[in-house]
Short mmCIF file of C-alpha atoms in Angstrom, two decimals:
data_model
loop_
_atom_site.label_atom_id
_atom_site.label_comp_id
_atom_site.label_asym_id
_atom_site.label_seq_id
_atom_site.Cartn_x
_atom_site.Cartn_y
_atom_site.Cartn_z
CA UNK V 1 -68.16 -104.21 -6.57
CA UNK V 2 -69.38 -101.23 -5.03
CA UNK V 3 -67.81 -97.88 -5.01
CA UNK V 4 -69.56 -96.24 -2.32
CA UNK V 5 -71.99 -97.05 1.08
CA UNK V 6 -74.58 -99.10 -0.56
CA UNK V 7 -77.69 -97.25 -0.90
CA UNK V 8 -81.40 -98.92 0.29
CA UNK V 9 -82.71 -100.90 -1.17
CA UNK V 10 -79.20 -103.00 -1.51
CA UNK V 11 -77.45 -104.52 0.92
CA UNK V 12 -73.52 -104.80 1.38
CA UNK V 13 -73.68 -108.15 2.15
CA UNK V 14 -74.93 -108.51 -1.87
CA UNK V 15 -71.15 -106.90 -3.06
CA UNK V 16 -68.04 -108.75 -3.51
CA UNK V 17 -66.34 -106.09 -2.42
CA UNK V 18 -66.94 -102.39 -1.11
CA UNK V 19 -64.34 -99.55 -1.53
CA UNK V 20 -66.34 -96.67 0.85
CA UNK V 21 -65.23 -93.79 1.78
CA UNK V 22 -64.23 -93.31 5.70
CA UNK V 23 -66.79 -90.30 5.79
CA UNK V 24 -69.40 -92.58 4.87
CA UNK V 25 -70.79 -94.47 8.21
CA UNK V 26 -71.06 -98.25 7.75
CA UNK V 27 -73.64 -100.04 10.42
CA UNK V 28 -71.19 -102.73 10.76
CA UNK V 29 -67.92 -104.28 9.45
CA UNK V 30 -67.63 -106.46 6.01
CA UNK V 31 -64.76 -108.37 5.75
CA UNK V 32 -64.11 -107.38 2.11
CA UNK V 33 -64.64 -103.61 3.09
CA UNK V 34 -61.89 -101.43 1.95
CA UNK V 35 -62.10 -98.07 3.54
CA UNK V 36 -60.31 -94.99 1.34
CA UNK V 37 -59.79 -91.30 2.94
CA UNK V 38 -60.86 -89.36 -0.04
CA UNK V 39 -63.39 -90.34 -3.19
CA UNK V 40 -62.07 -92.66 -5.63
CA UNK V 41 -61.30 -90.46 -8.71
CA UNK V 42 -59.31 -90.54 -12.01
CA UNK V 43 -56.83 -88.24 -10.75
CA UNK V 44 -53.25 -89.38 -12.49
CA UNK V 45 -49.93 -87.44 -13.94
CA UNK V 46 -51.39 -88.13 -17.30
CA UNK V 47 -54.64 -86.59 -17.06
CA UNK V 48 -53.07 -83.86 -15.25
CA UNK V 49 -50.44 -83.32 -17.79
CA UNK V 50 -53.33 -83.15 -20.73
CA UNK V 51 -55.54 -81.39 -19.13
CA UNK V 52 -53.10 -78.63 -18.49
CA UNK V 53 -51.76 -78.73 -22.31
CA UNK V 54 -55.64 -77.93 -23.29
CA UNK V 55 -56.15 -75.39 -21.39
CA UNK V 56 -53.05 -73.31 -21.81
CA UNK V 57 -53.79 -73.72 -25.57
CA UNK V 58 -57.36 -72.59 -25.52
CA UNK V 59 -56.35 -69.71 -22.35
CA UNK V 60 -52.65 -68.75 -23.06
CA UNK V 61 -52.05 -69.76 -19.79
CA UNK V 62 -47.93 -70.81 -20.21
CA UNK V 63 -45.87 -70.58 -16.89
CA UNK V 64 -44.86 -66.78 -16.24
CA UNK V 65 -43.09 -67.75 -12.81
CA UNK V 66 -46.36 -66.10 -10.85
CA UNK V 67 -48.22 -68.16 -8.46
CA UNK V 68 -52.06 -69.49 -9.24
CA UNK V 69 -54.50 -70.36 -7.44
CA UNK V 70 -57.44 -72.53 -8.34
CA UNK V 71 -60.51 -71.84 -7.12
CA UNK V 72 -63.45 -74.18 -7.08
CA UNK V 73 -66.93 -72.92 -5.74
CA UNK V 74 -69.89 -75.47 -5.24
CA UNK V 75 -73.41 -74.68 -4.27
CA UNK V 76 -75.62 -75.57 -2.23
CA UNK V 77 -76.62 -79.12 -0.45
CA UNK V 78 -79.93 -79.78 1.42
CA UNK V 79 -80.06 -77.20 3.96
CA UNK V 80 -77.15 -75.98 3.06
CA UNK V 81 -76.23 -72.58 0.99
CA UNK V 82 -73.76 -69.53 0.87
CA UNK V 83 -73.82 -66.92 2.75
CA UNK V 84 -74.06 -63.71 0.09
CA UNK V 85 -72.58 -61.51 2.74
CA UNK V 86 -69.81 -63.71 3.92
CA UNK V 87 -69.25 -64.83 0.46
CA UNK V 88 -68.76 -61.07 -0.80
CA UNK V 89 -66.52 -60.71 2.35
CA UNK V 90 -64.57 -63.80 1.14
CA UNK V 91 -63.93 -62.64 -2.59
CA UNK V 92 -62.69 -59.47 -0.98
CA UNK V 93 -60.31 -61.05 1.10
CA UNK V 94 -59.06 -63.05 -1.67
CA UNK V 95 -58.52 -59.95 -4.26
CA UNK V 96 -56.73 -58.39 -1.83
CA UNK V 97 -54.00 -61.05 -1.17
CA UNK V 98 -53.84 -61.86 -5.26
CA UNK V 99 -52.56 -58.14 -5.01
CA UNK V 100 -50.53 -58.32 -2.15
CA UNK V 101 -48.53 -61.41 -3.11
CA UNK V 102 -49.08 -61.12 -7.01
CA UNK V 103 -50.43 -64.00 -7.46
CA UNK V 104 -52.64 -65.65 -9.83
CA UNK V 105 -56.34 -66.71 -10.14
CA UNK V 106 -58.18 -69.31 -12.45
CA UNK V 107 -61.45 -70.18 -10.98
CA UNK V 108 -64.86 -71.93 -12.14
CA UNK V 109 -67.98 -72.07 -10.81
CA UNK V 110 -70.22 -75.82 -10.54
CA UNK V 111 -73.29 -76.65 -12.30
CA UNK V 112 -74.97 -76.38 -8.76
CA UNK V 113 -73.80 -72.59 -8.04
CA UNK V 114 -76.46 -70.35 -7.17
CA UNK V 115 -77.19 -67.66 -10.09
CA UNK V 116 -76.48 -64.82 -7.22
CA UNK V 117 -73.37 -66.42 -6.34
CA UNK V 118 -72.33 -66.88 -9.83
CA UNK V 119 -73.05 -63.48 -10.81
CA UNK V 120 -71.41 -62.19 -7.75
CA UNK V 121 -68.44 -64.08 -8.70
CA UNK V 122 -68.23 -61.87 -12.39
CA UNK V 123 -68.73 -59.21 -10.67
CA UNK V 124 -66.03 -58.80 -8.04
CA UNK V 125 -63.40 -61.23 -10.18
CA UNK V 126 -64.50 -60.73 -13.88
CA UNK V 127 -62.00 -57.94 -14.98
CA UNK V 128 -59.96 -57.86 -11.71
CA UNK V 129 -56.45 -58.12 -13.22
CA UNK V 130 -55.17 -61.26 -11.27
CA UNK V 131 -57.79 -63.01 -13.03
CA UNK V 132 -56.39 -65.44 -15.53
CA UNK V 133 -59.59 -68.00 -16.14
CA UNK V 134 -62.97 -67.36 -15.54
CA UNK V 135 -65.60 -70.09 -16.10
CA UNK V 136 -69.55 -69.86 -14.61
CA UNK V 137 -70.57 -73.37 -15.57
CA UNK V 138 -74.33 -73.01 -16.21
CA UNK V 139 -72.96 -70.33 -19.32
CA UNK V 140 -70.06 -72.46 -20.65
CA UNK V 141 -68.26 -75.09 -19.71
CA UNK V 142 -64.72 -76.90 -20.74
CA UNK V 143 -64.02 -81.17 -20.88
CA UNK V 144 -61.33 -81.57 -18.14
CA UNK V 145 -61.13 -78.01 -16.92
CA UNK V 146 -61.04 -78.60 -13.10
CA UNK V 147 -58.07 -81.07 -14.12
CA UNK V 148 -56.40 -78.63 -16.12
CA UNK V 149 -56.44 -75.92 -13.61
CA UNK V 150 -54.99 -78.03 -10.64
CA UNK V 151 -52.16 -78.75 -12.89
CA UNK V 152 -51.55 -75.35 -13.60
CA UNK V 153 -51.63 -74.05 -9.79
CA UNK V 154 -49.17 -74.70 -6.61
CA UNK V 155 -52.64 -74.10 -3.99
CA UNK V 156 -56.59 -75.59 -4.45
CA UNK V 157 -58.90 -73.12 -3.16
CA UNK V 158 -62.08 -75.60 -2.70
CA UNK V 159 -65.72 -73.81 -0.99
CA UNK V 160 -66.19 -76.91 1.94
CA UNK V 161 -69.55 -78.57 0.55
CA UNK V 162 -67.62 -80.23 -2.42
CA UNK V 163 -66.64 -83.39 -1.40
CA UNK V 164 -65.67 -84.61 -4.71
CA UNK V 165 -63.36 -81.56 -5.60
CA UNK V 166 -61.82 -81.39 -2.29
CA UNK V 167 -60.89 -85.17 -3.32
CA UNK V 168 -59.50 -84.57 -6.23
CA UNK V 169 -57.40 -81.61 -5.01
CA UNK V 170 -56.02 -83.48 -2.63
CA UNK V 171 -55.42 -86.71 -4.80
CA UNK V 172 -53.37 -84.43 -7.17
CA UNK V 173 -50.81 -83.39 -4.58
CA UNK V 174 -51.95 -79.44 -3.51
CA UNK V 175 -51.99 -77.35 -1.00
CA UNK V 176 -55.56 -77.49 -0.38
CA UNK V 177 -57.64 -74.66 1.74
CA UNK V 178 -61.35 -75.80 2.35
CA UNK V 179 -63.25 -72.30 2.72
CA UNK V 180 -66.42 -72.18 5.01
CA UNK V 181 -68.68 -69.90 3.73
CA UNK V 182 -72.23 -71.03 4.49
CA UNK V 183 -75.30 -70.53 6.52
CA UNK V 184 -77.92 -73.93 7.46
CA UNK V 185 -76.19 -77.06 7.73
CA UNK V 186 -74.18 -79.25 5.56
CA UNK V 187 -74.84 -82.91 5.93
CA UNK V 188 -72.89 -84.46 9.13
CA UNK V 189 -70.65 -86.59 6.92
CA UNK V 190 -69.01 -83.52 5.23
CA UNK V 191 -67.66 -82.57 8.81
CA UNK V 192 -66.27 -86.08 9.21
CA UNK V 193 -64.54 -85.74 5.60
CA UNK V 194 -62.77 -82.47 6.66
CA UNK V 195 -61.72 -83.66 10.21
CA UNK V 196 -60.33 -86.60 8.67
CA UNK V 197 -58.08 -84.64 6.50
CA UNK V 198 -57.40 -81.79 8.58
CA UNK V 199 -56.62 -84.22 11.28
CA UNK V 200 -53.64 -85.59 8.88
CA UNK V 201 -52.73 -81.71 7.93
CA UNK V 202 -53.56 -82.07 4.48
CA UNK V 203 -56.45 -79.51 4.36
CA UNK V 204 -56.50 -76.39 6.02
CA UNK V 205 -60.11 -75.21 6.84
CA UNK V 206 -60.83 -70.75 6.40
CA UNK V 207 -63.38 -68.78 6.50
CA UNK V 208 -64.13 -65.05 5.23
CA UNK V 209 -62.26 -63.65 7.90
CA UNK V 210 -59.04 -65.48 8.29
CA UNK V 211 -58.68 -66.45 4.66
CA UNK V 212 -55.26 -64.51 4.38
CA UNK V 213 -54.15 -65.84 7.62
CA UNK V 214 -54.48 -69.41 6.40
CA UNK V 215 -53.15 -68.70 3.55
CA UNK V 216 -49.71 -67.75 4.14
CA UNK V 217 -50.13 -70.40 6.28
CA UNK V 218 -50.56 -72.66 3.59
CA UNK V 219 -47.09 -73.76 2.65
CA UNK V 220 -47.48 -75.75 6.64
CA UNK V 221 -49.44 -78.36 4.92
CA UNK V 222 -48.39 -82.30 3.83
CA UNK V 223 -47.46 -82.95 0.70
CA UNK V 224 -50.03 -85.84 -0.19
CA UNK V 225 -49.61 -89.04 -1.42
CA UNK V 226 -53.24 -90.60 -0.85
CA UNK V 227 -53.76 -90.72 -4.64
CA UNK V 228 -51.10 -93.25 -4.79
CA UNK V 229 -51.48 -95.21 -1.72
CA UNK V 230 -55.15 -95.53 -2.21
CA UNK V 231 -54.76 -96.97 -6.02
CA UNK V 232 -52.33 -99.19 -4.31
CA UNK V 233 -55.01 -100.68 -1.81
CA UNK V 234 -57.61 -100.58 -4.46
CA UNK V 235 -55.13 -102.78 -7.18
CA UNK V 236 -54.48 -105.09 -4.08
CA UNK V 237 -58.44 -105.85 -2.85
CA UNK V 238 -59.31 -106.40 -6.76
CA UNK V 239 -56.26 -108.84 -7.41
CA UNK V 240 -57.62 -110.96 -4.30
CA UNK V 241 -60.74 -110.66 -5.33
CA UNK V 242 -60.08 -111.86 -8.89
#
């Protein structure tokens, strides 16, 4: 069993059976191919639900009736890398709106964000008061974290060359925005991921400039069940195959 497009030198003919992503191109069809619309992950009300216990113990982050976002920034891929300018522009736009609708922020950088990026990042958000959780992960990092803060927030904030987080936003249930904030080019199956979802309204993708826009807009969104229609399909394919 493979759980992604087989990589050279292996050969899907070789697997029982291959759960691959619809962003990933196959050459041809498998019969015992079973095609998901976001990564496989461990995303489940459990984990959630643990995750969010931990970190409101080691944050004080009980429920206030405010509204939080999470925001998850990535780093850069290939060719691909933030913008500093547009990025500034971005963190802007999103202090403003935290004090326009009084809302929350817990946030954490990725072991691939750029040190400028990173230190931009403390800079603009470190002591800004809507700030709740701060973590840069090449200083410190937390078990379960990203987990914990989805949980804890009504709205995903994800920067558009994480595949993986994007997936696991989604496959918790939020509002998820997908902000585009590089320069270069991200790698063509990251543009096929976000058309997929965007096609089916459960991403909404921003940049620096209409940030606020799309998120007011937010609440337009589909409430997503792919987390439990995908572990559906995947249960089904392994019980045949087994």
């Amino acid at each position: 069993i493979v759980l992604m497009k087989p990589s050279f030198p292996y050969r899907a003919s070789f697997f029982d059976l291959l759960i691959v992503p619809v962003h990933d191109k196959l050459s041809k069809h498998f019969s015992k191919t079973l095609r998901t619309l976001v990564t496989p992950n461990r995303m489940d009300p459990v984990l959630l639900e643990t995750s969010a216990e931990a970190l409101k113990r080691n944050w004080s982050l009980g429920s206030n009736g405010k509204k939080r976002l999470s925001i998850f920034i990535g780093g850069p891929t290939r060719s691909y890398r933030f913008e500093p300018t547009q990025f500034r522009k971005w963190l802007s736009a999103l202090k403003s709106c935290a004090e326009a609708s009084h809302f929350e922020i817990l946030i954490t950088t990725s072991r691939r964000t750029e040190p400028e990026i990173s230190g931009m990042v403390k800079e603009e958000l470190g002591k800004h008061p809507a700030t709740k959780l701060l973590i840069i992960a090449n200083e410190s990092n937390w078990a379960n974290v990203a987990y914990g803060m989805l949980a804890l927030s009504e709205v995903a904030v994800v920067t558009e060359d994480s595949i993986s987080m994007i997936s696991d936003a989604v496959s918790a249930g939020k509002k998820v925005l997908v902000v585009q904030l590089g320069t270069g080019k991200l790698p063509e199956k990251h543009n096929r991921f976000h058309q997929a979802l965007e096609s089916r309204a459960l991403i909404s993708l921003a940049n620096a400039a209409d940030f606020p826009s799309k998120l007011s807009a937010v609440e337009d969104l589909s409430e997503s069940r792919v987390a439990q229609r995908q572990s559906q399909l995947i249960q089904e394919a392994l019980r045949k195959l087994l």
